[in-house]
Short mmCIF file of C-alpha atoms in Angstrom, two decimals:
data_model
loop_
_atom_site.label_atom_id
_atom_site.label_comp_id
_atom_site.label_asym_id
_atom_site.label_seq_id
_atom_site.Cartn_x
_atom_site.Cartn_y
_atom_site.Cartn_z
CA MET A 1 -16.34 0.68 -13.47
CA ILE A 2 -13.20 0.51 -13.01
CA PHE A 3 -13.61 3.50 -10.38
CA VAL A 4 -16.30 1.49 -7.78
CA THR A 5 -14.00 -1.86 -8.36
CA ASP A 6 -10.94 0.04 -7.06
CA VAL A 7 -12.41 1.81 -4.68
CA LEU A 8 -14.42 -1.50 -3.10
CA LEU A 9 -11.12 -3.44 -3.00
CA TRP A 10 -9.49 -0.53 -1.20
CA PHE A 11 -12.27 -0.84 1.55
CA ALA A 12 -12.29 -4.61 1.39
CA LYS A 13 -7.90 -4.39 2.25
CA ASN A 14 -7.75 -1.68 4.46
CA VAL A 15 -11.24 -0.37 5.61
CA PHE A 16 -13.02 -2.71 6.73
CA ASN A 17 -10.47 -5.28 7.47
CA THR A 18 -10.97 -6.01 11.17
CA THR A 19 -6.90 -6.14 11.62
CA SER A 20 -7.22 -2.38 10.14
CA THR A 21 -6.34 1.15 11.92
CA PHE A 22 -9.85 2.10 11.74
CA HIS A 23 -11.09 -0.62 14.59
CA SER A 24 -7.94 0.83 16.69
CA ILE A 25 -8.51 3.57 19.63
CA ASN A 26 -7.05 5.94 16.55
CA LYS A 27 -9.23 8.26 15.22
CA ASN A 28 -7.53 11.61 14.09
CA GLU A 29 -7.53 13.72 10.98
CA ALA A 30 -4.25 12.65 9.71
CA LEU A 31 -5.49 8.96 9.22
CA LEU A 32 -9.08 9.28 8.16
CA GLY A 33 -7.35 11.36 5.11
CA SER A 34 -4.02 9.28 4.28
CA LEU A 35 -6.10 6.11 4.30
CA MET A 36 -9.77 6.85 3.14
CA ILE A 37 -10.57 10.30 2.16
CA HIS A 38 -7.26 10.67 -0.34
CA PRO A 39 -6.86 7.47 -1.98
CA VAL A 40 -11.11 7.83 -2.74
CA LEU A 41 -10.91 10.99 -4.60
CA GLN A 42 -7.57 9.70 -6.36
CA TYR A 43 -9.18 7.02 -8.08
CA LEU A 44 -12.27 9.24 -8.83
CA VAL A 45 -9.85 11.96 -11.05
CA ASN A 46 -8.19 9.02 -12.70
CA ALA A 47 -11.87 8.30 -13.84
CA THR A 48 -12.24 11.30 -14.96
CA LYS A 49 -11.16 13.08 -18.04
CA HIS A 50 -7.91 14.19 -16.51
CA VAL A 51 -8.51 16.54 -13.37
CA ILE A 52 -5.45 16.42 -11.21
CA TYR A 53 -5.91 15.67 -7.36
CA VAL A 54 -3.49 17.52 -4.79
CA PRO A 55 -3.90 16.11 -1.26
CA GLY A 56 -2.89 17.25 1.86
CA GLU A 57 -2.26 20.77 3.58
CA ILE A 58 -1.43 22.88 0.85
CA TYR A 59 -2.27 27.09 0.58
CA LEU A 60 -5.04 27.49 -1.69
CA LYS A 61 -3.37 29.31 -4.82
CA ALA A 62 -6.76 31.11 -5.77
CA SER A 63 -6.49 32.07 -2.68
CA ALA A 64 -3.76 33.88 -2.21
CA ASN A 65 -4.16 35.58 -5.89
CA GLN A 66 -7.62 37.15 -4.77
CA ARG A 67 -6.08 38.15 -1.60
CA LEU A 68 -3.67 40.07 -3.27
CA LEU A 69 -6.26 41.74 -5.60
CA ARG A 70 -8.53 42.69 -2.49
CA ARG A 71 -5.22 44.37 -0.07
CA ASN A 72 -4.01 45.95 -2.98
CA LEU A 73 -0.17 45.89 -1.97
CA LYS A 74 2.80 47.44 -2.91
CA PRO A 75 5.36 45.63 -4.62
CA ASP A 76 7.86 45.66 -1.92
CA ASP A 77 5.20 44.38 0.73
CA ASP A 78 5.01 40.61 1.50
CA LYS A 79 2.55 37.88 -0.88
CA PRO A 80 -0.23 37.21 1.18
CA LEU A 81 -0.31 32.99 1.59
CA GLY A 82 -4.21 31.35 0.27
CA MET A 83 -6.27 29.70 3.33
CA LYS A 84 -5.18 25.96 3.83
CA VAL A 85 -7.40 23.12 2.21
CA ASP A 86 -6.51 19.39 2.73
CA GLY A 87 -6.47 19.04 -0.98
CA SER A 88 -7.45 20.70 -4.31
CA PHE A 89 -8.79 19.91 -7.45
CA GLN A 90 -7.16 21.48 -10.92
CA PHE A 91 -7.56 22.27 -14.15
CA PRO A 92 -4.35 20.19 -16.99
CA ASP A 93 -2.96 22.65 -17.92
CA GLU A 94 0.03 24.81 -17.56
CA ARG A 95 -1.74 27.43 -15.12
CA GLY A 96 -3.17 24.75 -12.68
CA LEU A 97 -6.19 26.54 -12.22
CA GLU A 98 -8.09 25.35 -8.62
CA ILE A 99 -11.60 23.80 -9.66
CA GLY A 100 -12.35 22.26 -6.47
CA MET A 101 -11.46 22.08 -2.36
CA VAL A 102 -11.26 19.81 -0.17
CA GLU A 103 -11.91 20.34 4.32
CA LEU A 104 -11.69 17.44 6.96
CA SER A 105 -13.46 18.98 9.93
CA GLY A 106 -11.68 16.55 12.50
CA GLY A 107 -10.96 13.01 12.37
CA TYR A 108 -13.93 10.28 12.08
CA LEU A 109 -15.65 9.40 14.84
CA THR A 110 -15.49 12.97 15.85
CA ASN A 111 -18.58 15.79 16.69
CA ASP A 112 -16.87 19.00 16.46
CA LEU A 113 -19.52 21.08 15.46
CA PRO A 114 -18.21 24.79 16.17
CA ARG A 115 -15.16 23.84 13.52
CA TYR A 116 -17.26 22.25 11.09
CA LEU A 117 -19.97 25.42 10.70
CA LYS A 118 -16.36 27.27 10.70
CA ASP A 119 -14.72 25.20 7.54
CA HIS A 120 -18.37 25.20 6.04
CA VAL A 121 -18.16 29.47 6.05
CA LYS A 122 -14.29 28.12 5.00
CA GLY A 123 -15.64 26.85 1.72
CA TYR A 124 -18.12 29.18 0.49
CA TRP A 125 -15.16 31.93 0.62
CA GLY A 126 -13.16 29.17 -0.99
CA CYS A 127 -15.18 28.21 -3.96
CA ARG A 128 -15.50 32.40 -3.85
CA ASP A 129 -12.01 32.95 -4.90
CA LEU A 130 -12.15 29.82 -7.15
CA LEU A 131 -14.45 31.61 -9.33
CA ASN A 132 -13.57 34.79 -9.01
CA ASP A 133 -9.27 33.46 -9.93
CA VAL A 134 -11.35 32.00 -13.52
CA ILE A 135 -12.68 35.47 -14.48
CA THR A 136 -9.78 37.15 -13.09
CA ASN A 137 -7.45 34.21 -16.13
CA PHE A 138 -9.89 34.82 -18.70
CA ASN A 139 -11.71 38.32 -18.72
CA HIS A 140 -12.53 38.44 -21.85
CA GLY A 141 -14.67 35.17 -21.86
CA ASP A 142 -18.09 35.34 -22.26
CA TYR A 143 -20.33 35.90 -19.27
CA LYS A 144 -23.55 33.25 -20.80
CA ILE A 145 -20.24 30.08 -21.15
CA LEU A 146 -19.29 31.48 -17.61
CA ARG A 147 -22.53 30.72 -15.42
CA ARG A 148 -22.61 27.13 -16.96
CA LEU A 149 -19.09 26.73 -14.90
CA ARG A 150 -19.04 24.84 -11.36
CA VAL A 151 -16.91 24.86 -8.88
CA TRP A 152 -16.83 22.06 -6.18
CA PHE A 153 -16.26 21.67 -2.04
CA PHE A 154 -15.50 18.38 -0.23
CA HIS A 155 -16.08 18.78 2.69
CA VAL A 156 -15.50 15.65 5.32
CA HIS A 157 -17.03 16.00 9.29
CA GLY A 158 -16.33 12.54 10.94
CA LEU A 159 -17.61 10.14 8.65
CA GLU A 160 -20.23 12.51 6.88
CA VAL A 161 -19.42 14.00 3.41
CA GLN A 162 -21.04 16.58 2.19
CA ILE A 163 -20.29 17.27 -1.82
CA TRP A 164 -21.08 21.64 -2.15
CA GLY A 165 -20.79 23.00 -5.56
CA MET A 166 -21.27 27.37 -6.55
CA ASP A 167 -21.74 29.18 -9.39
CA LEU A 168 -22.97 32.74 -10.73
CA PRO A 169 -26.35 32.24 -12.24
CA VAL A 170 -26.71 36.52 -12.28
CA SER A 171 -24.06 38.59 -11.66
CA LYS A 172 -22.34 39.06 -8.34
CA VAL A 173 -25.21 36.16 -7.03
CA TYR A 174 -22.95 33.33 -5.71
CA ARG A 175 -25.07 30.29 -5.48
CA MET A 176 -23.82 27.41 -3.35
CA PHE A 177 -25.26 24.12 -3.40
CA LEU A 178 -25.60 20.69 -2.22
CA MET A 179 -25.31 17.82 -4.68
CA GLY A 180 -24.85 15.06 -2.69
CA THR A 181 -24.03 13.24 1.11
CA PHE A 182 -23.18 10.26 2.69
CA GLN A 183 -21.63 8.55 4.89
CA PHE A 184 -18.01 6.06 5.32
CA PRO A 185 -18.91 3.29 5.85
CA ILE A 186 -15.36 1.81 8.78
CA SER A 187 -17.50 -2.14 9.22
CA TRP A 188 -18.73 -4.47 7.43
CA GLU A 189 -22.50 -4.91 8.77
CA ASN A 190 -23.33 -0.93 7.28
CA HIS A 191 -21.57 -1.57 3.88
CA HIS A 192 -24.62 -0.78 2.12
CA GLU A 193 -24.17 3.10 2.96
CA LEU A 194 -20.67 2.16 0.47
CA VAL A 195 -23.00 1.61 -2.10
CA HIS A 196 -24.74 4.86 -1.87
CA ALA A 197 -21.76 6.89 -1.52
CA LEU A 198 -20.41 5.35 -4.86
CA ARG A 199 -23.60 6.72 -6.30
CA VAL A 200 -22.72 9.95 -5.34
CA LEU A 201 -19.99 9.96 -6.35
CA GLN A 202 -20.10 8.90 -9.68
CA ASN A 203 -22.31 12.08 -9.94
CA PHE A 204 -19.03 14.17 -8.25
CA ARG A 205 -17.31 12.30 -10.65
CA ARG A 206 -19.76 13.91 -13.45
CA GLY A 207 -19.63 17.51 -12.09
CA LEU A 208 -16.13 17.10 -12.82
CA ASP A 209 -15.66 16.06 -16.11
CA ASP A 210 -18.64 18.84 -16.62
CA THR A 211 -16.88 22.02 -15.19
CA LEU A 212 -13.66 20.97 -17.25
CA LYS A 213 -15.78 20.83 -20.28
CA VAL A 214 -17.12 24.26 -19.37
CA LEU A 215 -13.32 25.95 -18.55
CA GLU A 216 -12.14 24.83 -21.98
CA GLU A 217 -15.32 26.76 -23.56
CA PHE A 218 -14.63 29.78 -21.30
CA LYS A 219 -11.06 30.01 -22.40
CA ARG A 220 -11.80 29.15 -26.37
CA SER A 221 -13.81 32.50 -25.77
CA HIS A 222 -11.79 34.46 -24.28
CA ARG A 223 -8.52 33.96 -26.53
CA ARG A 224 -11.38 34.72 -29.59
CA ASN A 225 -12.50 37.34 -27.80
CA THR A 226 -8.39 39.12 -27.32
CA LEU A 227 -7.80 38.73 -30.57
CA LEU A 228 -11.22 40.53 -31.76
CA ARG A 229 -9.65 43.35 -28.98
CA PHE A 230 -13.46 42.46 -27.68
CA GLN A 231 -14.29 43.01 -23.85
CA SER A 232 -18.30 41.89 -22.13
CA ILE A 233 -18.67 44.69 -19.72
CA ALA A 234 -21.09 42.21 -17.84
CA LEU A 235 -18.32 39.88 -17.11
CA LYS A 236 -15.93 43.20 -15.75
CA ASN A 237 -18.85 43.76 -13.07
CA TYR A 238 -20.06 40.54 -13.08
CA ILE A 239 -18.41 39.42 -9.25
CA GLY A 240 -18.26 40.37 -6.59
CA ASP A 241 -17.25 43.28 -3.98
CA ALA A 242 -15.20 41.81 -1.32
CA LYS A 243 -13.60 44.97 0.51
CA SER A 244 -11.47 41.97 2.78
CA SER A 245 -10.72 38.73 3.33
CA PRO A 246 -12.84 37.09 6.53
CA GLN A 247 -11.10 37.57 9.69
CA LYS A 248 -10.09 34.23 11.71
CA PRO A 249 -11.21 35.04 15.09
CA THR A 250 -9.15 35.03 18.03
CA GLY A 251 -9.10 34.88 21.90
CA LYS A 252 -11.40 33.02 24.36
CA LYS A 253 -14.75 33.88 21.92
CA SER A 254 -12.87 32.32 18.18
CA ARG A 255 -15.38 29.00 18.70
CA ILE A 256 -18.76 31.24 18.61
CA ILE A 257 -20.39 31.87 16.04
CA ASN A 258 -23.06 34.64 15.45
CA PRO A 259 -25.55 34.55 13.09
CA VAL A 260 -25.35 36.70 10.25
CA GLU A 261 -27.77 39.54 9.59
CA HIS A 262 -29.94 39.65 6.54
CA HIS A 263 -31.00 42.72 4.46
CA MET A 264 -33.38 42.09 2.06
CA HIS A 265 -31.83 44.30 -1.13
CA HIS A 266 -30.42 42.90 -4.72
CA ASP A 267 -27.72 44.65 -6.39
CA HIS A 268 -28.43 42.85 -10.14
CA ASP A 269 -31.13 43.64 -12.83
CA ASP A 270 -31.74 40.41 -15.14
CA SER A 271 -33.21 43.12 -17.10
CA ASP A 272 -29.06 43.53 -17.79
CA TYR A 273 -28.97 40.42 -19.99
CA ASP A 274 -30.46 39.15 -22.83
CA ASP A 275 -30.98 35.29 -21.51
CA PRO A 276 -33.02 34.18 -18.38
CA PRO A 277 -30.89 33.09 -15.09
CA SER A 278 -29.21 29.92 -15.16
CA PRO A 279 -31.53 27.37 -14.22
CA SER A 280 -30.71 25.93 -10.23
CA PRO A 281 -28.96 22.74 -10.12
CA SER A 282 -31.39 19.54 -10.38
CA GLY A 283 -31.16 17.94 -6.37
CA HIS A 284 -29.08 14.59 -5.55
CA SER A 285 -31.69 12.30 -4.45
CA ARG A 286 -30.55 9.20 -1.95
CA TYR A 287 -31.14 6.55 -4.94
CA PRO A 288 -30.43 8.23 -8.17
CA HIS A 289 -29.17 6.91 -11.59
CA GLN A 290 -28.37 3.08 -11.23
CA LEU A 291 -24.54 2.64 -11.54
CA ASN A 292 -22.73 2.20 -15.03
CA SER A 293 -19.88 2.29 -16.96
CA ASP A 294 -19.29 5.69 -17.98
#
């Protein structure tokens, strides 16, 4: 309940206040991040079981690690940088494994649809790298535990927020699902939207805690199997084969997004596994569970 109180007080003092910069002519991305998104997410992780939130323009370490593997560079080659994101959620250990990313597609009250679409695709690739990086670090872990692991993408477009998750239900199939969506209000007249936002954010907090729990289980299975000198063949072939990183478009057509051609084929066989594919994530209704103090 402390998280709810902190967010309500922050909005009352810094957003709903008529002297706030949200009620001026300034509508840039830096303002949205520093006075709304980053404080709310910091309050959110304060209510989790030690998830670390890193705000600001940063390079995703998991992305850099996976680019290094994909490009098969020589020791004297320059190391690639990861994709630049507006924030990340990290596991609280010495490795600092990333379990989520944040992207702001412009300032509030803006409607840059091409940028939103580009960042949405960026979120998919980022989440894919997050999962692959976990497998790279703990490649002796049990794949049955891995299938329960989810990473997160917190996407802000104007004042609309979408919270996406990604997991690996079966071999080489990256499933991206929408956990919830809401709009942040900037005026008291729309304060009911904040109540709905808090419900979705509470579900997101539970999702982050669940990711920590599953990742701990996965790490323990990795250590156990390493001592037993056992490596799951299924896990070695679990992640998709990415030949190259997505190229950033350039030139006058850089903001044109062409549709993707879908090829109906399957590269996995459920009969390879002892248990069926993991269940689909439960959808998020507009009015879910009541807020509680857990």
